[in-house]
Coordinates of C-alpha atoms and ligand atoms in Angstrom, one line a residue:
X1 CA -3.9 -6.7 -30.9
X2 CA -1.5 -8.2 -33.4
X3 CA -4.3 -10.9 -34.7
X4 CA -7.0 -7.8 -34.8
X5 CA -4.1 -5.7 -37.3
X6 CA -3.6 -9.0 -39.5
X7 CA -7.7 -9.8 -39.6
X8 CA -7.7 -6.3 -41.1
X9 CA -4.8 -6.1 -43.6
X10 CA -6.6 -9.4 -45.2
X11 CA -9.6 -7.8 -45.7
X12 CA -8.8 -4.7 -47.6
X13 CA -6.4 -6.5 -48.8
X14 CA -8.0 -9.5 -50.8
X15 CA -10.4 -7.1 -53.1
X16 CA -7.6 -4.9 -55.2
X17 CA -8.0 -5.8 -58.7
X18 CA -4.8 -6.6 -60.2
X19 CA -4.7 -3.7 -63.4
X20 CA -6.6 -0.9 -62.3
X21 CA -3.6 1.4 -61.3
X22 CA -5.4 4.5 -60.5
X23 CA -8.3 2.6 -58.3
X24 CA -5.2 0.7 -56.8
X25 CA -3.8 3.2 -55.8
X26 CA -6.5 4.8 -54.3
X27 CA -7.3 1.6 -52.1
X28 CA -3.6 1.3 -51.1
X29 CA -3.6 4.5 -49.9
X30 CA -7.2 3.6 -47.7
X31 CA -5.2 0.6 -46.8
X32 CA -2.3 2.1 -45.5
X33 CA -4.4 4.9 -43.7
X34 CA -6.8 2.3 -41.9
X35 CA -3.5 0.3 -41.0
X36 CA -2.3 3.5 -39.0
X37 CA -5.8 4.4 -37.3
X38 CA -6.0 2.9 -34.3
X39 CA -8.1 0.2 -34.0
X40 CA -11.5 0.5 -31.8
X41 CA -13.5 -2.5 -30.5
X42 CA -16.5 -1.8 -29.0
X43 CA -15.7 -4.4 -26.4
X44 CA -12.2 -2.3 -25.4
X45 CA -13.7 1.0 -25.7
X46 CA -16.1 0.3 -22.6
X47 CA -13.5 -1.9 -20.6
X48 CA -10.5 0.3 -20.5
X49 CA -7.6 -2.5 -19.5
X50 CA -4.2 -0.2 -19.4
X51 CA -3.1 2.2 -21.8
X52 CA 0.3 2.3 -22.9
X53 CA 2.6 4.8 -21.8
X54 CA 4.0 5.4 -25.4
X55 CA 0.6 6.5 -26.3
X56 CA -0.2 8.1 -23.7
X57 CA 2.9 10.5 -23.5
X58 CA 2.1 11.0 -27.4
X59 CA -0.8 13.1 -25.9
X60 CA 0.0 16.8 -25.4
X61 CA -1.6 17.1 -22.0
X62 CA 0.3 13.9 -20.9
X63 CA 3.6 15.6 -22.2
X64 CA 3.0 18.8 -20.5
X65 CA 2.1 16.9 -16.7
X66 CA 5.5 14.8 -17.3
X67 CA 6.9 18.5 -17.9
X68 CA 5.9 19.5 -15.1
X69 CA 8.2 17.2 -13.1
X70 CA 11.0 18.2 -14.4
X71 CA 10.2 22.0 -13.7
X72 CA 8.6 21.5 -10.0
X73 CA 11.3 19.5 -8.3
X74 CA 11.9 22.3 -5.7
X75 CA 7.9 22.6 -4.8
X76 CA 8.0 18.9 -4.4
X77 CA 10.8 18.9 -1.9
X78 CA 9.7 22.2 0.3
X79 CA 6.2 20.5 0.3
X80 CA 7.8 16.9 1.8
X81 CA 9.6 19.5 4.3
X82 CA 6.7 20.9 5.0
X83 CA 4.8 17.4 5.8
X84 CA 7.3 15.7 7.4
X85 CA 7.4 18.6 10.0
X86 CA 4.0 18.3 10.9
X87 CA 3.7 15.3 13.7
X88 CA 1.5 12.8 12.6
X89 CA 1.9 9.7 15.0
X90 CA -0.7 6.9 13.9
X91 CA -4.4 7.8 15.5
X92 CA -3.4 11.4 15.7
X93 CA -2.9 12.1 12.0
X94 CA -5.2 15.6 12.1
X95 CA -3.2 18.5 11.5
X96 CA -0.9 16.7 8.7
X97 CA -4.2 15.8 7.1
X98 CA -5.2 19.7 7.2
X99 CA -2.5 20.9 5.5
X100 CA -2.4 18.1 2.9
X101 CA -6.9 19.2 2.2
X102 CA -5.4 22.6 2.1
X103 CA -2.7 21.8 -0.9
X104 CA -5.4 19.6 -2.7
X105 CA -8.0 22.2 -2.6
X106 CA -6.0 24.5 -4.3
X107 CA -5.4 22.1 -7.5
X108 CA -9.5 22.7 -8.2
X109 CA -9.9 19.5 -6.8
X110 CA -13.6 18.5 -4.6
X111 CA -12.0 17.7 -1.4
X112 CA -13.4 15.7 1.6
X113 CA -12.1 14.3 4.7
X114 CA -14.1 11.0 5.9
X115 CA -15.4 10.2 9.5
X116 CA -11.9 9.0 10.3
X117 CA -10.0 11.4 9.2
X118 CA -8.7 9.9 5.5
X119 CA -8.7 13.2 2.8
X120 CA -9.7 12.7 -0.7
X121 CA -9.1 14.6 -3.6
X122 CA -11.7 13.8 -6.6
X123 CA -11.1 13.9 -9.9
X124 CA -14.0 13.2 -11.9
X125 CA -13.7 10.8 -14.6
X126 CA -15.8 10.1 -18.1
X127 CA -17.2 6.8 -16.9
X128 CA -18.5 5.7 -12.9
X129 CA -15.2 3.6 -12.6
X130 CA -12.6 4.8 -9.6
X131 CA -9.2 4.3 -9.5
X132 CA -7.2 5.5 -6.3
X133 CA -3.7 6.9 -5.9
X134 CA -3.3 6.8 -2.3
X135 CA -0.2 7.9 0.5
X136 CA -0.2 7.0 4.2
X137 CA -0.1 10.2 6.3
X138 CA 0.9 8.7 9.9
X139 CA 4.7 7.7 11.0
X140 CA 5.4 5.4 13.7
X141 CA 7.4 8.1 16.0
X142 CA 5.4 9.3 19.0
X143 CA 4.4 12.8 19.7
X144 CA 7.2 14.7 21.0
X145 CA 9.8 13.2 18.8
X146 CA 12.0 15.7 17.3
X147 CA 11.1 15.5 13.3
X148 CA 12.9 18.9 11.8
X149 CA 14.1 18.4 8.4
X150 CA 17.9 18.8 8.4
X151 CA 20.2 18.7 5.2
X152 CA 23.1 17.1 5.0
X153 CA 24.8 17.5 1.6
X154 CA 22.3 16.4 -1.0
X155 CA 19.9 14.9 1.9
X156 CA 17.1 15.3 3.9
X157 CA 17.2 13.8 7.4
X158 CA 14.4 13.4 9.7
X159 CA 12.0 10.9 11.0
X160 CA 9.6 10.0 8.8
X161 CA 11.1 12.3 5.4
X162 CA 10.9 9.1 3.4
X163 CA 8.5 6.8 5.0
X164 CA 6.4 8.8 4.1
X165 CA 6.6 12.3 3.5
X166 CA 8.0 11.0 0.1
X167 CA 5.0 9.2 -0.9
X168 CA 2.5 12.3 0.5
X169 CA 4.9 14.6 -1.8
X170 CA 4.4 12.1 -4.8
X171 CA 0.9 12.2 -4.7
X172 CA 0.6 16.2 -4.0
X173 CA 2.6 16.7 -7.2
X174 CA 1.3 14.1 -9.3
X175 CA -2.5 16.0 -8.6
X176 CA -0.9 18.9 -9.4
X177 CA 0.8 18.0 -12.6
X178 CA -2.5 16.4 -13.7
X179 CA -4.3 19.4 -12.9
X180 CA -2.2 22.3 -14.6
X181 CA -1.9 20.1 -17.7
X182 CA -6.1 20.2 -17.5
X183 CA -5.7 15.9 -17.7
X184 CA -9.7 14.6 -17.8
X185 CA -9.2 10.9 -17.2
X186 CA -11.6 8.0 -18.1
X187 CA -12.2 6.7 -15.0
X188 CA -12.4 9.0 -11.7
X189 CA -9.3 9.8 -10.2
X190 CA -9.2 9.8 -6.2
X191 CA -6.3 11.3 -4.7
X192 CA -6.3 10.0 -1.0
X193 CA -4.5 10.9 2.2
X194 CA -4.8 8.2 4.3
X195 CA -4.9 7.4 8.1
X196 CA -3.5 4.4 10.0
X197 CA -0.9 2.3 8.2
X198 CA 1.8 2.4 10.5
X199 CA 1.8 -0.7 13.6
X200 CA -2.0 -0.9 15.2
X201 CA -3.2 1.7 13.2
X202 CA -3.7 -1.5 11.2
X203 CA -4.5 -0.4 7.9
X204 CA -7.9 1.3 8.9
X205 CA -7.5 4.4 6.9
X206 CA -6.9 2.3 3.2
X207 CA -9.8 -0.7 4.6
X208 CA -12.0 2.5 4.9
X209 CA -11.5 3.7 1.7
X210 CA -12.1 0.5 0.1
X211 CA -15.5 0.0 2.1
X212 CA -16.5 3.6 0.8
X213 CA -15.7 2.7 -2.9
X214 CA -15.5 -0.7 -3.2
X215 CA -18.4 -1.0 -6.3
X216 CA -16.7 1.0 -8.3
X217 CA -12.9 0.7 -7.6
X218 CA -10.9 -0.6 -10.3
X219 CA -7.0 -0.3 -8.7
X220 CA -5.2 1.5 -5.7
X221 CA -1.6 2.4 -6.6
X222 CA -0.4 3.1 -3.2
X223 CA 2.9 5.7 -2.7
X224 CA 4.6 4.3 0.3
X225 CA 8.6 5.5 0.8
X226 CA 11.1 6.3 -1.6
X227 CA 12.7 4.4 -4.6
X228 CA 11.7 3.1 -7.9
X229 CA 13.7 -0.6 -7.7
X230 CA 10.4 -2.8 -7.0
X231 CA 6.9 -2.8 -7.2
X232 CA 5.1 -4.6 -4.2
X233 CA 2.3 -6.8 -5.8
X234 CA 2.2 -9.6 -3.1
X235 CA 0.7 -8.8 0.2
X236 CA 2.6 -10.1 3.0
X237 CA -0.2 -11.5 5.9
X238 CA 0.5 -10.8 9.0
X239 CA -1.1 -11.1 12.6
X240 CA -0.6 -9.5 15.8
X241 CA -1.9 -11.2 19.0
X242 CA -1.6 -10.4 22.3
X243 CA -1.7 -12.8 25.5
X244 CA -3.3 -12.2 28.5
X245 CA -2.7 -14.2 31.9
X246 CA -4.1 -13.1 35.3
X247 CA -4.4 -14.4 38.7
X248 CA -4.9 -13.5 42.2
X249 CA -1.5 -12.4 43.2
X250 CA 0.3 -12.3 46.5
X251 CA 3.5 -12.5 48.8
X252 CA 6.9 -14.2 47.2
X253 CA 7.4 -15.6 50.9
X254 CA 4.2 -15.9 52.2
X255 CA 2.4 -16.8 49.4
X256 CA 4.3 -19.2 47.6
X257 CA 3.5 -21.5 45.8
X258 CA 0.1 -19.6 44.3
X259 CA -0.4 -20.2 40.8
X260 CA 2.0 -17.3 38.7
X261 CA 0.9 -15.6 35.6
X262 CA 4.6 -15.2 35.0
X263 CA 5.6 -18.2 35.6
X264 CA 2.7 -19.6 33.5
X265 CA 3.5 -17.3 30.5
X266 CA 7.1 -18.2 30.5
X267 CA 6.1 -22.0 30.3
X268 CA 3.9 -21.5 27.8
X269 CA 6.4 -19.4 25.7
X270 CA 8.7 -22.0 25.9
X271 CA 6.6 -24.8 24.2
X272 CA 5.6 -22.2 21.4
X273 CA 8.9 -21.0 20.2
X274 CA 9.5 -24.5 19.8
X275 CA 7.2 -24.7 17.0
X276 CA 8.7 -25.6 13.6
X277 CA 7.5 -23.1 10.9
X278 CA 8.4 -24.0 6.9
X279 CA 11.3 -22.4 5.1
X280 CA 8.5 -22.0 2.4
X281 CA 6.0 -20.6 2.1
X282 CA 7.9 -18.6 4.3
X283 CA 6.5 -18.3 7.7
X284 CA 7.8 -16.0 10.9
X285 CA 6.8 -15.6 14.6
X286 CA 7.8 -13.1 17.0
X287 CA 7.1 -12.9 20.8
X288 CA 8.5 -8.6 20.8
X289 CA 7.1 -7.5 24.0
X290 CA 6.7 -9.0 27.3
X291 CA 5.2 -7.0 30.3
X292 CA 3.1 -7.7 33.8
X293 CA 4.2 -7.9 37.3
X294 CA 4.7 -4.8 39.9
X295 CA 7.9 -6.1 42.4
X296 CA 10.8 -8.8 42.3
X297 CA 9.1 -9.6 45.8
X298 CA 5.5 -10.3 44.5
X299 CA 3.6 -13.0 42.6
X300 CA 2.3 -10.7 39.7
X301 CA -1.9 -10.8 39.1
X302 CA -0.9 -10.3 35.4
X303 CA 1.4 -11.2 32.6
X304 CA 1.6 -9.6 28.8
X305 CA 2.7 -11.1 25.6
X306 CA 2.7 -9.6 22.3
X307 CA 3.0 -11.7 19.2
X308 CA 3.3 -11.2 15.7
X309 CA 3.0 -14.1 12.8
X310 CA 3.9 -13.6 9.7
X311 CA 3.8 -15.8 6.3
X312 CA 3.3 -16.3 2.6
X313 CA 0.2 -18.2 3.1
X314 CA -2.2 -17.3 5.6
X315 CA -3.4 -21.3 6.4
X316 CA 0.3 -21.1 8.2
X317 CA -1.0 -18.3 10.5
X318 CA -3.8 -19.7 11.3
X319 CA -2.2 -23.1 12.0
X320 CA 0.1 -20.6 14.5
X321 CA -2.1 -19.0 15.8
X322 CA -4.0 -22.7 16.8
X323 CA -0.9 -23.7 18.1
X324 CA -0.5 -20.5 20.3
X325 CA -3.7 -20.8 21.9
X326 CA -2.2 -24.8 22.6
X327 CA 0.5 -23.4 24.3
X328 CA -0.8 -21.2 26.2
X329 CA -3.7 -23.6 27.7
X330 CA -1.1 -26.0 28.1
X331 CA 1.4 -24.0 29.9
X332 CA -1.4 -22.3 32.4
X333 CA -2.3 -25.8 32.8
X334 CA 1.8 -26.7 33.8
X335 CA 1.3 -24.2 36.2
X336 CA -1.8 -24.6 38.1
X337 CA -0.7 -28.6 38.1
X338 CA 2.6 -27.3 39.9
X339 CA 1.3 -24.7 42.3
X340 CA 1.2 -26.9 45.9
X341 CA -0.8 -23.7 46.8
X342 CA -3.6 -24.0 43.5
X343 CA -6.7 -24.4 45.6
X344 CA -5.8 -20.6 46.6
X345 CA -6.4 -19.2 43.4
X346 CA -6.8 -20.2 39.4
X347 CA -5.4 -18.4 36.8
X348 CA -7.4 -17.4 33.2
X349 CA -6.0 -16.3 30.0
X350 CA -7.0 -15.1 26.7
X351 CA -5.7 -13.9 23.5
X352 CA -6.9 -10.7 21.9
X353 CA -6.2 -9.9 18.5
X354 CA -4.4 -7.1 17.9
X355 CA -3.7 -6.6 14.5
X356 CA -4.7 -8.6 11.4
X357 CA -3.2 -7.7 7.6
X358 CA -4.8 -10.1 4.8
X359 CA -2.8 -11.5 2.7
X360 CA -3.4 -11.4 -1.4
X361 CA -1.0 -11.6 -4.7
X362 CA -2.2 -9.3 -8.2
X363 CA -2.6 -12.1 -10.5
X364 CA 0.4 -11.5 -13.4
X365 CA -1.4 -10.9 -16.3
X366 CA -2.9 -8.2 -14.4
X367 CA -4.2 -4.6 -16.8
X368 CA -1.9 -2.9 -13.4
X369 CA 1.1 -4.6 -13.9
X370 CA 1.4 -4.2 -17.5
X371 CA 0.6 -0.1 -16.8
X372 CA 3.3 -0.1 -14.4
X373 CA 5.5 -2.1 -16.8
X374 CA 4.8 -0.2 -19.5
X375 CA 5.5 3.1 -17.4
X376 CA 9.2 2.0 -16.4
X377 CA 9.7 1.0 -20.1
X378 CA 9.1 4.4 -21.0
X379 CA 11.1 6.0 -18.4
X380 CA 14.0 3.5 -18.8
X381 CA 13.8 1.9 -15.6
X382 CA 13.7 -1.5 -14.5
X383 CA 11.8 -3.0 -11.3
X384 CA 11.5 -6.6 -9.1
X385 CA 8.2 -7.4 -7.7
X386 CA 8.4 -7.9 -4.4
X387 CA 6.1 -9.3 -1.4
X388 CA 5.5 -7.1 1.2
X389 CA 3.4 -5.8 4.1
X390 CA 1.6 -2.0 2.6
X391 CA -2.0 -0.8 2.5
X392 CA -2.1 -2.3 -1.0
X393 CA -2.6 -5.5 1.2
X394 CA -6.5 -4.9 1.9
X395 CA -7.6 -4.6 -1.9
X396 CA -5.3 -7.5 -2.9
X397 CA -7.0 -9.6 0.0
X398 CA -10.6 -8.9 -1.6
X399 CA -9.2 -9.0 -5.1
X400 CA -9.0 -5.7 -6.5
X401 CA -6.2 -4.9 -8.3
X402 CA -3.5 -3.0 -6.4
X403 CA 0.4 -2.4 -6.4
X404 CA 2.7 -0.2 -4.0
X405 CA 5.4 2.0 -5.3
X406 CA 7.8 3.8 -3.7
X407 CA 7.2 8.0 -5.3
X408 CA 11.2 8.2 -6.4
X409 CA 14.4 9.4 -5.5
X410 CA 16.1 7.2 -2.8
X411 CA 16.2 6.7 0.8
X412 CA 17.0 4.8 4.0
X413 CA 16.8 4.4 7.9
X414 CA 13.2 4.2 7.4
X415 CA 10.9 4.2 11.1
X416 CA 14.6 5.3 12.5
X417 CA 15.9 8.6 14.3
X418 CA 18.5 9.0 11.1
X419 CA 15.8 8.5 8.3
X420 CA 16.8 10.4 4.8
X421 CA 15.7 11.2 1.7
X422 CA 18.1 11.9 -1.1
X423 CA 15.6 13.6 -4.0
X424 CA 18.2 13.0 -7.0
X425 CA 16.0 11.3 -9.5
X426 CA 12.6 12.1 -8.2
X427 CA 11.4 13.1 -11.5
X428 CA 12.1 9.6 -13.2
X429 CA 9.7 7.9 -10.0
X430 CA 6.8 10.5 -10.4
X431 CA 6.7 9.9 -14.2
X432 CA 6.4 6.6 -13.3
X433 CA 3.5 7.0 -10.9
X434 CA 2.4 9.3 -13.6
X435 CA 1.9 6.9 -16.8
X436 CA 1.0 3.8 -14.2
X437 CA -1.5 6.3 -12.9
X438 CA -3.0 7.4 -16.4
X439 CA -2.4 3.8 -18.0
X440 CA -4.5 2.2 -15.4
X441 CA -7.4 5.3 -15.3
X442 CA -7.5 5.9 -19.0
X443 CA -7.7 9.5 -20.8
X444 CA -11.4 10.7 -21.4
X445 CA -12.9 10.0 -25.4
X446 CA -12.4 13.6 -26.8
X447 CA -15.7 15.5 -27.1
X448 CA -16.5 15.7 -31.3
X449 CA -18.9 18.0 -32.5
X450 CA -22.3 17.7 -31.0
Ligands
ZN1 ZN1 5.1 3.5 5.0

């Protein structure tokens, strides 16, 4: 932009005769009012990169939704009230998504709820382009869990306040600031509700959305918790496997020495744990649940084990993965090799997936980044990027530009029975969704006369 401004100045520049005062300063007046137009390529005009959030607050209908923050706080916390105390357990995420259509629908917005069950709010833009501000509706706590909002001082407590009936409340009010201050963006605006973040709801709600849009989707800006210390631009891959070992069973007396599933399991999950993983890229494994067998006096027909990987670079979970399934033949093989009874029965296993969350990073010189940069600049606040596992991780995988934020205020104990929200300073994160919002979507070219 700098070299553009400079290219410019030369050229009205060069031609001022030298002694013509009245001519001269005629041109330096042109000069100095083409130096403060702003400067249109043709090139930039049709490509909208991100829009600065200077500029964009300069714009009376910008002004008026950041406003409307400011005034709205208490709507914004009796609506996150009013979410969090509707269950919404992964898979059964219905009636939360009923009342969120409802709320939507009455910003003017078209409204529709997919085949499973995400709801989307649709701003229409000047150009075909999409960008998406989405919010996970489930939690992890089952039905039945007591989730009423108590408040403790300046906090809310309850399962699930922040995590995420702080990130549903962000993007209820952001649609609504946008829509009292009449905002008509560039690119269309979808405001989604989405299913299936949480544990083996395995991001199906946000890999949905992105199968729905994917042509014409620009970014996702995903609201997920509370906060505005980091911005999650790295997707964290993860896998989930479970293993499956069966066999025919029998008597601990009688029958011994049968092959035993549990047995079997327990070799093979020694040989895997042993495993060496790198420090970096950093690389995890779990083994966090282990079931199968009916009675301390019988040789179980089954044994469970659920595994999840985790690393920065998703050739180390497959090379995990490789070696789990190495383990596990080998240790069945232990087994059956050990049983002095193995001609009376074989064991089988198999490993099912489970759970699957691609990894992917927003390259740095990404238009996103620099909206969200340019947002905290302007709202004076300062943010580390951080790697994590969000529904921003299925666009990043297929390289579309996406970034999670948390929608403000702070918060803690998150997928725990003493979960809380503390909403001092939820203006200063919405603003900040706001501008990143607008910077990456762009403001519709003004009608002129026609
Ligand atoms: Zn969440």
């Amino acid at each position: 932009m700098k070299r553009r401004i400079a290219t410019k100045t030369l050229k009205w520049a060069e031609p001022l005769p030298p002694l013509l005062p009245v001519r001269t300063v005629k041109q330096l007046l042109l000069c100095a009012i083409l130096l403060v137009m702003p400067i249109r390529s043709p090139v930039l005009a049709n490509r909208p990169r991100s829009f600065s959030s200077s500029s964009l607050a300069d714009q009376p209908q910008v002004r008026t939704a950041l406003d409307w923050f400011t005034k709205n706080l208490k709507w914004v916390d009796d609506e996150q009230v009013k979410l969090t105390e509707i269950p919404a357990p992964s898979f059964q995420e219905a009636k939360r998504a009923e009342a969120v259509r409802d709320i939507l629908a009455a910003e003017g917005l078209a409204i529709h709820t997919d085949k499973i069950g995400n709801v989307i709010g649709e701003l229409p833009g000047s150009d075909e382009e999409v960008v998406v501000l989405a919010a996970h509706l489930d939690t992890v706590f089952p039905a039945g869990t007591e989730i009423k909002v108590r408040r403790e001082g300046g906090r809310l407590v309850a399962p699930g306040i922040s995590d995420n009936g702080t990130g549903l409340a962000g993007l209820l009010a952001v649609a609504r600031a946008i829509q009292t201050a009449k905002i008509k963006p560039r690119r269309t605006i979808l405001f989604a509700a989405n299913v299936g973040e949480e544990g083996e709801g395995n991001l199906r709600g946000m890999r949905a959305l992105i199968d729905a849009y994917r042509t014409k989707l620009r970014a996702v800006i995903v609201l997920d918790g509370s906060g505005t210390d980091h911005v999650t631009t790295k997707a964290l891959a993860s896998r989930r496997l479970e293993v499956l070992i069966t066999g025919p069973g029998g008597h601990s007396w009688s029958d011994f020495g049968m092959p035993n599933p549990i047995n079997a399991l327990v070799r093979a999950s020694v040989r895997f744990i042993n495993t060496k993983v790198p420090a970096a890229p950093r690389t995890t494994f779990n083994l966090g649940q282990i079931e199968g067998g009916t009675s301390v006096n019988s040789i179980p027909y089954e044994a469970k084990l659920k595994v999840d990987l985790r690393s920065e670079n998703e050739d180390e979970i497959a090379r995990l993965e490789s070696s789990l399934r190495d383990c596990v033949a080998a240790g069945v093989k232990d087994e059956m090799d050990n049983a002095r009874e193995r001609n009376r029965g074989k064991l089988e296993w198999k490993i099912n997936q489970i759970g699957s969350r691609p990894g992917g990073e927003l390259p740095p010189d990404s238009p996103l980044l620099a909206a969200l940069r340019s947002a905290d600049e302007y709202v004076g606040n300062q943010s580390r990027v951080e790697r994590s596992s969000t529904d921003a991780n299925i666009p990043l995988s297929l390289g579309i530009e996406a970034i999670a934020l948390g929608a403000g205020g702070s918060g803690g104990g998150a997928h725990s029975l003493q979960e809380w929200y503390e909403p001092a300073g939820r203006d200063m994160g919405l603003k900040r969704v706001l501008l990143t919002l607008l910077g990456a979507a762009g403001l519709a070219p003004e009608k002129g006369p026609s």
